[in-house]
Amino acid sequence: MTSSARRVPIEPQAVDAPLSGTAVFLVLTVRDAVGAIDTVRSTLAGVADVLKNVAFRDLDAALSCTVGIGARVWGELTRGPAPRELHVFPAVVGDRHTAPSTPGDVLLHIRAARRDLCFEFERQLLDLLGDAVEVVDETVGFRYFDVRDLLGFVDGTANPVGQDLPDATLVGDEDPAFAGGSYVVVQKYTHPLDRWRALTTEQQEAIIGRAKADNVELDDAETGQKSHKTLSTIVVDGAEHDILRDNMPFGSPAGGEFGTYFIGYARRLWVIERMLQRMFIGDPPGLHDRLLDFSTARTGSVFFAPSAAFLEAMDDDPAPSGPADPASAVIPASPPEPADGSLGLGSLQTAPERT
């Protein structure tokens, strides 16, 4: 008998899953093939079963998976309207740096203390998805020393805690059909470490806005060039709007690749988008985040991670049941009103057509 402190696996779609030692960030596109959408729908609806199957082998490893769905396939996949703010990631173009928009229909954010559990869960899920999807990007992240990124700074301490966490990450009454879900933005950055290491510690700290050794915040600049910490803090009408980051380093010393995988969960998508605009365009415009001189954005996608209940119900038959006795069916005198495909929960924005 094992001495697990947990009795059950972590529920799917838990955006606040514990910090993990490793993670897989898997971005997929759905193929334009007969039956592909149906396969993806049924697989995602059954993620909880796959998670139980793998996670139960070591509950203390806290295997979790968060599924995100992109705007391009939301309508076909869920057969309903889209969350109010969901749209394709818009490229952010600054004077010197660009945050590109890259393809992505489905995101799987797989986290655990053990690499083998992430591997096995990913393998089983991809077996079920088969040729219905194409892998756009697979990044394996790891937790580095003292929760630091590869630039040497502690990453993620600005995350909200307590009640501020669900308040900042989970959609509420403002979009009731999608309450409990969360917007997710992912970006893959690579770093020229040799150039970064050529800076003095004081220069690095001025760019980040924190002390390198003890992570203490430095004072904000009153005017002119602002630090990464200041540009990535969103304050509107005196209220600070937080997001949850679960960034992870990735890379290969042998391959010369060093990077940070950014993943942000937010109740309001515009918070992350404004953050990126301040970083890439600058505030004031022209004074971009100096961290971008040492961090190149390679990808950029937006997803919505629905609640676990929403995800599980996606494969339910959405068609209304007909009368028990076909003979009792009434032929309407005029054509019925066209179905709007909604969930009957109000007029919400529909997802873009697939192209």
XYZ file of C-alpha atoms in Angstrom:
355
model
C 0.000 0.000 0.000
C 1.329 3.408 -0.895
C 1.295 6.328 1.544
C -0.368 8.795 -0.815
C -1.625 11.967 0.834
C -4.224 12.318 -1.914
C -7.247 10.063 -2.336
C -8.375 11.124 -5.809
C -6.729 12.665 -8.868
C -6.862 16.403 -9.481
C -10.026 17.354 -11.311
C -9.523 18.190 -14.991
C -9.464 21.871 -15.929
C -8.040 22.949 -12.560
C -6.163 26.062 -13.659
C -4.756 26.414 -10.140
C -3.136 22.974 -10.132
C 0.014 22.861 -7.948
C 3.355 24.033 -9.288
C 4.807 20.981 -10.969
C 8.296 19.723 -11.612
C 7.584 19.193 -15.285
C 4.932 20.030 -17.852
C 4.014 19.446 -21.472
C 2.557 22.250 -23.555
C 0.922 20.609 -26.560
C -0.689 22.740 -29.281
C -2.741 20.935 -31.921
C -4.746 21.830 -34.990
C -7.782 19.844 -36.089
C -7.477 18.395 -39.583
C -10.101 19.263 -42.192
C -11.080 15.613 -42.604
C -14.310 13.702 -42.325
C -14.945 12.707 -38.735
C -12.027 14.685 -37.297
C -14.187 17.075 -35.305
C -16.237 14.213 -33.874
C -13.081 12.358 -32.816
C -11.621 15.413 -31.123
C -14.911 16.201 -29.398
C -15.345 12.729 -27.949
C -11.695 12.545 -26.885
C -11.720 15.869 -25.085
C -15.010 15.010 -23.389
C -13.327 11.881 -22.047
C -10.149 13.529 -20.759
C -11.250 12.944 -17.164
C -11.254 9.172 -17.685
C -7.761 9.163 -19.207
C -6.520 11.388 -16.408
C -7.853 9.021 -13.749
C -6.270 6.062 -15.486
C -2.791 7.576 -15.423
C -2.910 9.782 -12.317
C -4.038 7.012 -9.987
C -0.649 5.301 -10.302
C 0.925 8.032 -8.156
C -1.578 10.503 -6.737
C 1.147 12.458 -4.943
C 2.627 13.351 -8.326
C -0.475 15.541 -8.887
C -0.945 14.868 -12.590
C -3.344 17.406 -14.087
C -4.477 18.491 -17.504
C -6.132 21.678 -18.672
C -7.715 21.644 -22.119
C -8.067 24.863 -24.085
C -10.066 25.286 -27.291
C -9.301 27.922 -29.929
C -11.702 30.241 -31.723
C -11.310 28.619 -35.159
C -12.937 25.338 -34.114
C -14.980 26.407 -31.086
C -18.304 26.488 -32.969
C -17.920 23.093 -34.626
C -16.388 21.408 -31.615
C -18.836 22.598 -28.984
C -21.843 23.160 -31.285
C -22.584 26.353 -29.423
C -21.669 30.022 -29.178
C -18.218 31.111 -28.111
C -17.146 32.854 -24.908
C -17.544 36.586 -25.181
C -13.857 37.516 -25.628
C -12.552 34.451 -27.481
C -10.835 35.222 -30.769
C -7.708 34.312 -32.676
C -4.534 35.704 -31.116
C -3.843 39.080 -32.754
C -0.217 39.704 -33.642
C 1.265 42.617 -31.700
C 3.677 44.616 -33.817
C 6.023 47.084 -32.196
C 8.788 49.206 -33.651
C 11.430 46.544 -32.930
C 9.677 43.383 -31.806
C 6.608 41.386 -32.847
C 4.443 38.910 -30.974
C 3.423 36.563 -33.807
C 0.074 34.844 -34.156
C 0.492 31.127 -34.837
C -2.005 28.282 -35.414
C -3.615 26.452 -32.524
C -7.031 24.798 -32.165
C -6.478 22.751 -29.009
C -4.097 23.253 -26.089
C -3.205 20.521 -23.627
C -1.409 21.836 -20.533
C -0.213 18.684 -18.789
C 1.459 19.048 -15.373
C 2.914 16.610 -12.839
C 5.800 16.041 -10.487
C 6.914 13.113 -12.649
C 7.913 13.297 -16.302
C 6.803 9.710 -16.955
C 3.207 10.477 -15.953
C 3.056 13.439 -18.330
C 4.536 11.255 -21.051
C 2.048 8.435 -20.524
C -0.975 10.729 -20.344
C 0.084 12.514 -23.537
C 0.662 9.178 -25.282
C -2.759 7.810 -24.404
C -4.527 10.996 -25.409
C -2.725 11.258 -28.762
C -3.564 7.608 -29.449
C -7.237 8.480 -29.034
C -6.965 11.595 -31.209
C -5.158 9.675 -33.957
C -4.954 11.424 -37.312
C -7.781 13.818 -36.415
C -5.173 16.328 -35.270
C -1.788 17.654 -36.246
C 0.812 18.560 -33.640
C 1.849 22.168 -34.158
C 4.133 22.433 -31.155
C 5.198 20.185 -28.301
C 7.288 21.798 -25.597
C 8.476 19.984 -22.496
C 9.125 22.352 -19.620
C 10.954 21.779 -16.354
C 11.133 23.545 -13.015
C 14.532 25.208 -12.653
C 16.513 26.098 -9.542
C 14.534 28.098 -6.935
C 11.620 28.469 -9.395
C 13.865 30.655 -11.570
C 13.766 31.080 -15.323
C 16.839 30.519 -17.461
C 17.652 34.224 -17.172
C 18.257 33.630 -13.472
C 15.237 35.452 -12.002
C 12.403 34.021 -9.878
C 9.307 33.744 -12.092
C 5.680 33.795 -11.017
C 5.712 35.533 -7.632
C 3.178 38.119 -8.840
C 0.498 35.416 -9.083
C -2.685 36.110 -7.103
C -3.369 34.115 -3.927
C -6.433 33.229 -1.854
C -9.748 34.471 -3.177
C -7.882 36.768 -5.568
C -6.882 33.670 -7.571
C -10.349 32.553 -8.776
C -11.407 36.193 -9.025
C -8.554 36.830 -11.474
C -8.741 33.606 -13.479
C -12.309 32.274 -13.651
C -15.113 33.764 -15.727
C -18.095 34.722 -13.596
C -21.514 36.273 -14.013
C -20.312 38.533 -16.828
C -20.569 35.519 -19.196
C -22.731 32.986 -17.302
C -22.728 30.250 -19.963
C -18.966 29.969 -19.488
C -18.663 30.569 -15.757
C -15.802 28.638 -14.228
C -13.771 28.701 -17.431
C -10.650 30.706 -18.147
C -8.938 32.376 -21.091
C -5.454 31.020 -21.830
C -2.655 32.677 -23.788
C 0.533 30.785 -24.655
C 3.763 32.096 -26.144
C 7.102 30.440 -26.652
C 10.150 32.677 -26.134
C 13.789 31.878 -26.815
C 16.747 33.649 -25.216
C 20.283 34.401 -26.481
C 21.830 33.558 -23.131
C 25.314 34.635 -24.134
C 24.131 38.194 -24.753
C 22.042 38.237 -21.575
C 24.975 37.038 -19.496
C 27.146 39.790 -20.969
C 25.049 42.320 -19.041
C 25.919 43.244 -15.489
C 23.616 42.066 -12.722
C 22.548 45.691 -12.204
C 21.594 46.015 -15.887
C 19.596 42.778 -15.748
C 17.800 43.899 -12.590
C 16.882 47.239 -14.163
C 15.323 45.411 -17.121
C 13.363 42.969 -14.959
C 12.476 45.354 -12.125
C 13.480 42.964 -9.336
C 16.657 42.114 -7.445
C 18.211 38.955 -8.826
C 19.339 37.419 -5.533
C 16.301 37.900 -3.293
C 13.552 38.795 -5.789
C 12.746 42.106 -4.031
C 10.855 44.554 -6.242
C 12.747 47.652 -7.357
C 11.085 51.055 -7.460
C 9.101 51.852 -10.604
C 10.486 54.495 -12.920
C 8.472 57.706 -12.749
C 9.080 58.523 -16.411
C 10.855 57.106 -19.442
C 11.910 53.479 -19.760
C 9.883 51.125 -17.565
C 10.885 47.694 -16.332
C 9.314 44.390 -17.374
C 7.615 44.170 -13.983
C 5.947 47.561 -14.467
C 4.913 47.045 -18.096
C 3.359 43.671 -17.290
C 1.293 45.089 -14.430
C -2.151 46.237 -15.555
C -3.874 48.893 -13.459
C -7.171 50.432 -14.563
C -8.922 53.108 -12.516
C -6.713 52.281 -9.554
C -7.505 48.549 -9.631
C -4.791 46.029 -10.511
C -5.894 43.180 -12.789
C -3.965 39.972 -12.163
C -3.444 36.826 -14.192
C -2.087 33.399 -13.236
C 1.231 32.466 -14.833
C 2.636 28.952 -14.873
C 5.684 29.663 -17.041
C 8.374 27.057 -17.416
C 11.911 26.963 -18.790
C 12.628 24.653 -21.695
C 15.588 23.985 -23.899
C 18.532 21.891 -24.891
C 22.126 22.837 -24.033
C 23.360 20.507 -26.771
C 21.034 22.100 -29.301
C 21.768 25.634 -28.167
C 18.134 26.328 -27.377
C 17.140 28.187 -24.211
C 13.654 29.469 -23.605
C 10.666 30.302 -21.482
C 7.183 29.009 -22.214
C 4.697 31.660 -21.163
C 1.218 30.509 -20.202
C -1.256 32.907 -18.644
C -4.744 32.184 -17.346
C -7.138 35.117 -17.029
C -10.775 35.849 -16.348
C -10.575 38.681 -18.866
C -8.600 38.170 -22.062
C -8.080 41.888 -22.558
C -5.826 41.979 -19.484
C -3.189 39.765 -21.130
C -3.607 41.521 -24.464
C -3.027 44.916 -22.881
C 0.002 43.503 -21.113
C 1.483 42.382 -24.435
C 0.729 45.727 -26.057
C 2.593 47.530 -23.272
C 5.531 45.141 -23.645
C 5.836 45.111 -27.445
C 4.650 48.616 -28.337
C 5.731 50.329 -25.143
C 4.274 52.739 -22.633
C 4.767 55.362 -23.857
C 4.897 53.913 -27.408
C 8.463 53.416 -28.572
C 9.821 52.430 -25.168
C 9.269 48.691 -25.399
C 10.047 46.121 -22.730
C 13.837 45.776 -22.811
C 13.434 42.107 -21.887
C 12.304 41.555 -25.483
C 15.813 42.461 -26.662
C 16.786 39.145 -25.052
C 13.535 37.193 -25.545
C 12.144 36.419 -29.010
C 8.490 35.403 -29.248
C 8.197 32.375 -31.550
C 4.509 31.462 -31.113
C 1.270 33.014 -29.897
C -2.196 31.489 -29.478
C -5.392 32.084 -27.514
C -7.668 29.400 -26.086
C -10.593 29.125 -23.721
C -10.424 26.428 -21.051
C -14.050 25.608 -20.205
C -15.134 24.168 -16.880
C -14.781 20.421 -16.357
C -18.552 19.999 -16.512
C -18.745 21.883 -19.821
C -15.925 19.800 -21.300
C -17.465 16.491 -20.239
C -20.875 17.451 -21.660
C -19.486 18.435 -25.067
C -20.103 14.979 -26.492
C -23.710 14.823 -25.315
C -26.287 14.739 -28.078
C -27.297 18.369 -28.607
C -30.314 17.536 -30.794
C -33.684 17.838 -29.060
C -35.450 14.510 -28.731
C -38.506 14.008 -30.931
C -41.902 12.853 -29.822
C -42.075 9.297 -28.493
C -44.763 8.448 -31.020
C -43.790 9.552 -34.554
C -47.443 9.580 -35.478
C -48.033 12.348 -32.983
C -45.537 14.627 -34.681
C -47.131 17.785 -35.994
C -46.031 19.008 -39.379
C -45.641 22.753 -39.072
C -47.625 24.912 -41.460
C -44.580 27.059 -42.077
C -40.842 26.341 -41.827
C -39.570 26.413 -38.271
C -37.342 29.186 -37.033
C -33.738 28.415 -37.931
C -31.767 27.024 -35.020
C -29.211 29.489 -33.768
C -26.960 26.783 -32.374
C -26.903 28.468 -28.998
C -27.213 26.888 -25.598
C -30.250 29.020 -24.948
C -28.341 31.242 -22.596
C -28.477 34.558 -24.328
C -27.000 36.231 -27.353
C -23.304 35.584 -27.279
C -20.658 36.049 -29.907
C -20.326 33.180 -32.345
C -16.978 31.703 -33.271
C -15.362 32.527 -36.595
C -15.873 30.146 -39.478
C -13.101 27.658 -40.079
C -10.985 28.468 -43.062
